[in-house]
Amino acid sequence: MARCGEKPGRRRCGVLGLLCTSVFLLAPIPAEAFEVAGGVSVGGIQIGAKPQLAVTPQGAIAWAIGDAFLFAVHDLLSILPVTHERGIGVHNQTSVVLGYSTESARFSMGPSLSVYSIIACNSASLCGRVVGLSPGGHVHASWYLAGPFGISVSGSVSWVGGRSLVLRDGVAAMVVAGPVLRWATR
């Protein structure tokens, strides 16, 4: 039997490829509902010995899976204002989550990946900039109180890798809360 790369089999493979492409293009594809949400939260991030203030713009896009379940990609960009002479810190976390959604609430959780450049302190005198990439986990809840307007609470834990005198335990934990606005198509 001739294979697709050989001359006698090329025509057969071309016809088979065209047939498969036609089936995918002509098959009915159900319209899926999706939702976009964004907001700004304020809270704290615990990295090292001292908690720090975090101002966190956030955004998410979610797709409905059935009636009440959802799949979402959630991004939080935490900005840690200047609290030390070494400057501001940035902690960006992207999560891929599964969740449960109703008309007035949403709860989701899943793994995350963080990119960070932050100032962390182990004691009052030992502080330094910590830069890296780390895996973690993310939990998010939103309650919509007046149509598309609501409040959201997010919590996450990241496992900061590498050896550091500043971060001995290697864990960063964050909790932020604030207003959220969603836009949905059904």
Tab-separated table of C-alpha atoms in Angstrom:
chain	number	residue	atom	x	y	z
A	1	MET	CA	0.000	0.000	0.000
A	2	ALA	CA	1.364	3.436	-0.904
A	3	ARG	CA	1.895	5.996	1.850
A	4	CYS	CA	0.894	9.701	1.648
A	5	GLY	CA	4.455	10.841	0.864
A	6	GLU	CA	4.847	8.440	-2.062
A	7	LYS	CA	3.505	9.336	-5.539
A	8	PRO	CA	0.687	6.751	-5.847
A	9	GLY	CA	-0.688	7.600	-2.377
A	10	ARG	CA	-0.630	11.415	-2.658
A	11	ARG	CA	-3.929	11.662	-4.530
A	12	ARG	CA	-5.701	9.340	-2.105
A	13	CYS	CA	-4.375	11.323	0.898
A	14	GLY	CA	-5.385	14.622	-0.735
A	15	VAL	CA	-8.938	13.374	-1.271
A	16	LEU	CA	-9.074	12.011	2.292
A	17	GLY	CA	-7.802	15.343	3.682
A	18	LEU	CA	-10.365	17.295	1.649
A	19	LEU	CA	-13.143	14.996	2.863
A	20	CYS	CA	-12.133	15.392	6.539
A	21	THR	CA	-11.880	19.177	6.180
A	22	SER	CA	-15.329	19.302	4.558
A	23	VAL	CA	-16.873	17.273	7.381
A	24	PHE	CA	-15.398	19.635	10.001
A	25	LEU	CA	-16.530	22.752	8.109
A	26	LEU	CA	-20.053	21.496	7.398
A	27	ALA	CA	-20.725	19.916	10.805
A	28	PRO	CA	-22.976	22.039	13.014
A	29	ILE	CA	-21.016	23.785	15.755
A	30	PRO	CA	-23.098	24.873	18.743
A	31	ALA	CA	-22.717	28.494	19.804
A	32	GLU	CA	-21.133	28.529	23.242
A	33	ALA	CA	-21.855	31.222	25.808
A	34	PHE	CA	-18.881	33.113	27.091
A	35	GLU	CA	-18.331	35.794	29.652
A	36	VAL	CA	-15.682	38.475	30.139
A	37	ALA	CA	-15.092	39.978	33.580
A	38	GLY	CA	-12.711	42.620	34.858
A	39	GLY	CA	-12.081	44.618	37.977
A	40	VAL	CA	-9.571	46.043	40.408
A	41	SER	CA	-8.993	44.493	43.808
A	42	VAL	CA	-6.997	45.546	46.851
A	43	GLY	CA	-5.577	43.227	49.455
A	44	GLY	CA	-2.422	41.726	50.794
A	45	ILE	CA	0.328	39.423	49.647
A	46	GLN	CA	2.491	37.529	52.115
A	47	ILE	CA	5.961	36.989	50.735
A	48	GLY	CA	8.713	36.518	53.278
A	49	ALA	CA	8.177	37.775	56.834
A	50	LYS	CA	6.151	40.921	56.101
A	51	PRO	CA	2.770	41.206	54.348
A	52	GLN	CA	2.563	43.838	51.610
A	53	LEU	CA	-0.262	45.841	50.071
A	54	ALA	CA	-1.317	44.646	46.598
A	55	VAL	CA	-3.388	46.612	44.070
A	56	THR	CA	-4.606	44.074	41.527
A	57	PRO	CA	-6.234	44.745	38.173
A	58	GLN	CA	-7.767	41.478	36.991
A	59	GLY	CA	-9.498	40.005	33.995
A	60	ALA	CA	-11.108	36.707	33.065
A	61	ILE	CA	-12.779	35.041	30.134
A	62	ALA	CA	-15.057	32.091	30.862
A	63	TRP	CA	-16.891	29.584	28.677
A	64	ALA	CA	-19.992	27.721	29.788
A	65	ILE	CA	-19.794	23.932	29.997
A	66	GLY	CA	-23.359	22.726	30.216
A	67	ASP	CA	-25.823	24.677	32.332
A	68	ALA	CA	-23.820	25.598	35.421
A	69	PHE	CA	-20.173	24.635	34.952
A	70	LEU	CA	-17.484	26.771	33.360
A	71	PHE	CA	-13.930	26.772	32.076
A	72	ALA	CA	-12.038	30.056	32.516
A	73	VAL	CA	-8.688	31.763	32.105
A	74	HIS	CA	-8.111	34.297	34.870
A	75	ASP	CA	-5.244	36.823	35.048
A	76	LEU	CA	-4.289	38.929	38.079
A	77	LEU	CA	-1.569	41.581	37.826
A	78	SER	CA	-0.646	42.544	41.386
A	79	ILE	CA	1.272	45.776	41.794
A	80	LEU	CA	3.045	46.138	45.118
A	81	PRO	CA	3.517	49.890	45.730
A	82	VAL	CA	6.836	51.320	46.851
A	83	THR	CA	7.358	50.317	50.489
A	84	HIS	CA	11.122	49.938	50.281
A	85	GLU	CA	13.956	51.842	48.640
A	86	ARG	CA	14.313	49.059	46.062
A	87	GLY	CA	11.128	50.091	44.244
A	88	ILE	CA	7.790	48.567	43.314
A	89	GLY	CA	7.033	44.902	42.881
A	90	VAL	CA	4.977	43.117	40.231
A	91	HIS	CA	3.369	39.677	40.545
A	92	ASN	CA	1.392	38.415	37.516
A	93	GLN	CA	-0.595	35.223	37.903
A	94	THR	CA	-2.443	33.409	35.116
A	95	SER	CA	-4.811	30.580	36.067
A	96	VAL	CA	-6.724	27.987	34.099
A	97	VAL	CA	-9.733	27.097	36.223
A	98	LEU	CA	-12.903	25.031	36.334
A	99	GLY	CA	-15.885	26.348	38.211
A	100	TYR	CA	-19.550	26.573	38.969
A	101	SER	CA	-21.669	29.543	37.903
A	102	THR	CA	-25.177	30.798	38.571
A	103	GLU	CA	-26.867	34.001	37.447
A	104	SER	CA	-25.647	35.845	40.551
A	105	ALA	CA	-22.430	34.047	41.585
A	106	ARG	CA	-19.360	32.255	40.297
A	107	PHE	CA	-16.830	30.031	42.076
A	108	SER	CA	-13.725	28.611	40.395
A	109	MET	CA	-10.394	27.019	41.233
A	110	GLY	CA	-7.406	25.583	39.440
A	111	PRO	CA	-3.665	25.650	38.832
A	112	SER	CA	-1.761	28.843	38.101
A	113	LEU	CA	1.576	30.100	36.860
A	114	SER	CA	3.130	33.278	38.273
A	115	VAL	CA	5.813	35.587	36.940
A	116	TYR	CA	7.159	37.980	39.552
A	117	SER	CA	9.690	40.672	40.364
A	118	ILE	CA	9.050	41.610	43.973
A	119	ILE	CA	10.747	42.970	47.061
A	120	ALA	CA	10.652	40.427	49.878
A	121	CYS	CA	11.962	40.714	53.438
A	122	ASN	CA	12.988	37.909	55.765
A	123	SER	CA	13.568	40.288	58.667
A	124	ALA	CA	13.670	44.019	59.256
A	125	SER	CA	17.196	44.224	57.815
A	126	LEU	CA	17.343	41.484	55.176
A	127	CYS	CA	15.368	42.499	52.068
A	128	GLY	CA	15.962	41.890	48.395
A	129	ARG	CA	14.384	41.684	44.968
A	130	VAL	CA	13.188	38.191	44.080
A	131	VAL	CA	12.539	37.430	40.380
A	132	GLY	CA	11.185	34.228	38.915
A	133	LEU	CA	8.464	31.946	37.613
A	134	SER	CA	6.439	29.678	39.899
A	135	PRO	CA	3.522	27.216	39.864
A	136	GLY	CA	0.639	27.537	42.282
A	137	GLY	CA	-3.077	27.318	42.895
A	138	HIS	CA	-5.891	29.853	42.596
A	139	VAL	CA	-9.410	30.179	44.054
A	140	HIS	CA	-11.861	32.877	42.935
A	141	ALA	CA	-15.415	33.815	43.907
A	142	SER	CA	-17.621	36.573	42.494
A	143	TRP	CA	-21.060	37.712	43.634
A	144	TYR	CA	-23.071	39.895	41.254
A	145	LEU	CA	-25.284	42.158	43.344
A	146	ALA	CA	-26.721	44.548	40.719
A	147	GLY	CA	-26.813	43.062	37.219
A	148	PRO	CA	-23.248	42.967	35.835
A	149	PHE	CA	-21.762	44.732	38.903
A	150	GLY	CA	-20.466	42.755	41.834
A	151	ILE	CA	-17.626	42.001	44.190
A	152	SER	CA	-14.903	39.405	43.850
A	153	VAL	CA	-12.486	37.697	46.202
A	154	SER	CA	-9.384	35.873	44.984
A	155	GLY	CA	-6.885	33.796	46.912
A	156	SER	CA	-3.744	32.131	45.663
A	157	VAL	CA	-0.628	30.315	46.754
A	158	SER	CA	2.565	30.178	44.692
A	159	TRP	CA	5.586	27.987	45.349
A	160	VAL	CA	8.574	30.226	44.794
A	161	GLY	CA	11.561	28.142	43.663
A	162	GLY	CA	15.285	28.466	44.060
A	163	ARG	CA	17.508	29.209	47.023
A	164	SER	CA	17.091	32.571	48.688
A	165	LEU	CA	18.083	34.025	52.041
A	166	VAL	CA	15.100	36.346	51.740
A	167	LEU	CA	12.492	33.624	51.054
A	168	ARG	CA	13.404	30.597	53.130
A	169	ASP	CA	9.990	28.919	53.041
A	170	GLY	CA	9.409	29.448	49.290
A	171	VAL	CA	5.690	30.241	49.572
A	172	ALA	CA	3.820	33.365	48.488
A	173	ALA	CA	0.165	33.714	49.523
A	174	MET	CA	-2.241	36.434	48.383
A	175	VAL	CA	-5.838	37.457	49.134
A	176	VAL	CA	-7.460	40.410	47.311
A	177	ALA	CA	-11.040	41.682	47.080
A	178	GLY	CA	-12.787	44.405	45.110
A	179	PRO	CA	-15.444	45.364	42.575
A	180	VAL	CA	-15.960	43.399	39.358
A	181	LEU	CA	-17.885	44.025	36.137
A	182	ARG	CA	-18.916	41.247	33.740
A	183	TRP	CA	-20.078	41.193	30.154
A	184	ALA	CA	-21.747	38.044	28.855
A	185	THR	CA	-23.039	36.640	25.580
A	186	ARG	CA	-25.606	33.865	25.573
